[in-house]
CSV table of C-alpha atoms in Angstrom, one decimal:
chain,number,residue,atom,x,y,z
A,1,UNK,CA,150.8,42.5,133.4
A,2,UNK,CA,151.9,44.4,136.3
A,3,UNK,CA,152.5,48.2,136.9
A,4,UNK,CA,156.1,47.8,136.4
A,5,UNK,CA,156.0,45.6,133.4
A,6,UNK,CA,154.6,48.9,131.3
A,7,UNK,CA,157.5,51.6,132.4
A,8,UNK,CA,154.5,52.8,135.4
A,9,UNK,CA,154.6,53.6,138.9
A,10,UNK,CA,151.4,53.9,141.1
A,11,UNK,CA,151.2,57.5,142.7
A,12,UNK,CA,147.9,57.0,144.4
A,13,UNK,CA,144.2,57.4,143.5
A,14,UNK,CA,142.0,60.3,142.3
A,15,UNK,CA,138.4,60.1,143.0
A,16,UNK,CA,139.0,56.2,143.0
A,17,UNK,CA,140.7,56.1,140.1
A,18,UNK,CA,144.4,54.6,140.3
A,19,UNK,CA,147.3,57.6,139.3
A,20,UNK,CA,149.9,56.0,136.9
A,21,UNK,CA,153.3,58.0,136.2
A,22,UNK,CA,155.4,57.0,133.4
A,23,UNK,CA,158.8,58.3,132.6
A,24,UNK,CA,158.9,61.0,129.4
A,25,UNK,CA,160.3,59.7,126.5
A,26,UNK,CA,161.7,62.0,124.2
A,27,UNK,CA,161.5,61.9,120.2
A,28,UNK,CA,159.4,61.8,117.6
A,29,UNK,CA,155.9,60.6,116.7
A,30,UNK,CA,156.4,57.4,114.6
A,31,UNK,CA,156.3,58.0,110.9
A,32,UNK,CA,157.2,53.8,109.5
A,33,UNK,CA,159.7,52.3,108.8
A,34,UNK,CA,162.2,51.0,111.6
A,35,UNK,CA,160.8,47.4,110.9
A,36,UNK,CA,163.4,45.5,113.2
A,37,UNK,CA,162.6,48.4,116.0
A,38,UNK,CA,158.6,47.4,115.6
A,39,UNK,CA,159.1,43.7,115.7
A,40,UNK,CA,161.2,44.3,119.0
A,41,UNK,CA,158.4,46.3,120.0
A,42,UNK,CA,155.3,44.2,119.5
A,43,UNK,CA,158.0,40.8,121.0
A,44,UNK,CA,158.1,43.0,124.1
A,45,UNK,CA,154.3,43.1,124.0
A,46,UNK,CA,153.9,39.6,123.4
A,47,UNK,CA,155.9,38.5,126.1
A,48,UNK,CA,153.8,40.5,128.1
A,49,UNK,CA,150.7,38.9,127.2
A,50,UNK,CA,149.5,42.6,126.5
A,51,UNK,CA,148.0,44.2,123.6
A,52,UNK,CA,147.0,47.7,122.5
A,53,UNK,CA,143.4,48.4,121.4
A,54,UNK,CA,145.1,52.1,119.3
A,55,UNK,CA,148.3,51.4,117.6
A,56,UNK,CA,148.7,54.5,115.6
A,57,UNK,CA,151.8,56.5,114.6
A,58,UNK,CA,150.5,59.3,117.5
A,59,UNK,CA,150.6,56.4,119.9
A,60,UNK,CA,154.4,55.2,119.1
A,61,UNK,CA,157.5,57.5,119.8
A,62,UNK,CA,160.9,57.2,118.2
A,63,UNK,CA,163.0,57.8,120.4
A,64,UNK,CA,166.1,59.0,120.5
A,65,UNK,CA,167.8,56.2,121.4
A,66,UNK,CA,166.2,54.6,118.4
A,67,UNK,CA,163.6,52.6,120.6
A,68,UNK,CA,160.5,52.7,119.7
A,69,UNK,CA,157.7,52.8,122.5
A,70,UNK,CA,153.8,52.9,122.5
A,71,UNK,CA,153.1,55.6,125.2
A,72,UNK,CA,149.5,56.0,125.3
A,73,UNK,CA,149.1,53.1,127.8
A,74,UNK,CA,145.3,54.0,129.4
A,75,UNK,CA,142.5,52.2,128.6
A,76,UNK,CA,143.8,50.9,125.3
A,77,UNK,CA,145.9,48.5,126.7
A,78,UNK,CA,144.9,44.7,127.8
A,79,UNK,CA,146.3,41.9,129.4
A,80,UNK,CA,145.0,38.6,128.4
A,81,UNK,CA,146.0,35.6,130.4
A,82,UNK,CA,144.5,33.1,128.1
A,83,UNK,CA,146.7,32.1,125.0
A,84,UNK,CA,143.6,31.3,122.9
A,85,UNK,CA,141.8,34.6,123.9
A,86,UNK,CA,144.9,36.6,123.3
A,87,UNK,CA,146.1,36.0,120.4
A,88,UNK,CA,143.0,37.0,117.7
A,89,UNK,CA,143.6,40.4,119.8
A,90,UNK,CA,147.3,40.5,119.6
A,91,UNK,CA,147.1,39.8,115.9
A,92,UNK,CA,145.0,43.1,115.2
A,93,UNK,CA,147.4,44.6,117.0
A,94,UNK,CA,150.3,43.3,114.6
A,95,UNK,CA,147.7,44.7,111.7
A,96,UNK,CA,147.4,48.2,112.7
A,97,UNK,CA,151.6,48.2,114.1
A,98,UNK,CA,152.2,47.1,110.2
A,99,UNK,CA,150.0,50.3,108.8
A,100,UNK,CA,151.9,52.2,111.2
A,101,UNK,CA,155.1,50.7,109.5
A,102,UNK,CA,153.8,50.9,106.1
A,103,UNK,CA,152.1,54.4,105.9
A,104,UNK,CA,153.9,56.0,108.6
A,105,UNK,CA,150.7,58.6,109.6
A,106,UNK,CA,147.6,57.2,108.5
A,107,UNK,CA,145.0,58.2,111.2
């Protein structure tokens, strides 16, 4: 996945470590429902060959043009170029999106 591919713009390095900036989205913390917004969401991810290690309702904002977005994109998130290795990972993912969906704020 590339830089632009997650919303990101490189700003420079701190003490080695690459500077991301992301746009703010506004709205709310995720609190379920919205299931055709969360399968758009985890297709975008898909397509992407990414997946998130922390899918929680703190990590997904509603936005308020109905969107929903995971924003905490640090260390969580992976890119797996291999098919085979990607999808057992992608899969949990898809597990903790649909507690997210049904429970709104479980963690």
């Amino acid at each position: 996945a590339t830089i632009a591919q997650l919303g990101c713009r490189y700003v420079g390095s701190q003490g080695g470590v690459p500077v991301l900036v992301r746009d703010m989205y506004c709205g709310t913390h995720y609190k379920g429902g919205k299931t055709l917004a969360m399968i758009a969401l985890l297709r975008e991810w898909m397509n992407m060959s990414l997946y998130h290690r922390n899918v929680t309702p703190q990590n997904i904002i509603n936005g308020v043009d109905g969107v929903l977005r995971i924003v905490d994109i640090g260390r969580d998130v992976v890119c797996e170029q291999s098919r085979a290795a990607y999808l057992p990972h992608f899969v949990d993912m898809c597990k903790r999106a649909f507690l997210c969906h049904q429970f709104g704020s479980f963690a």
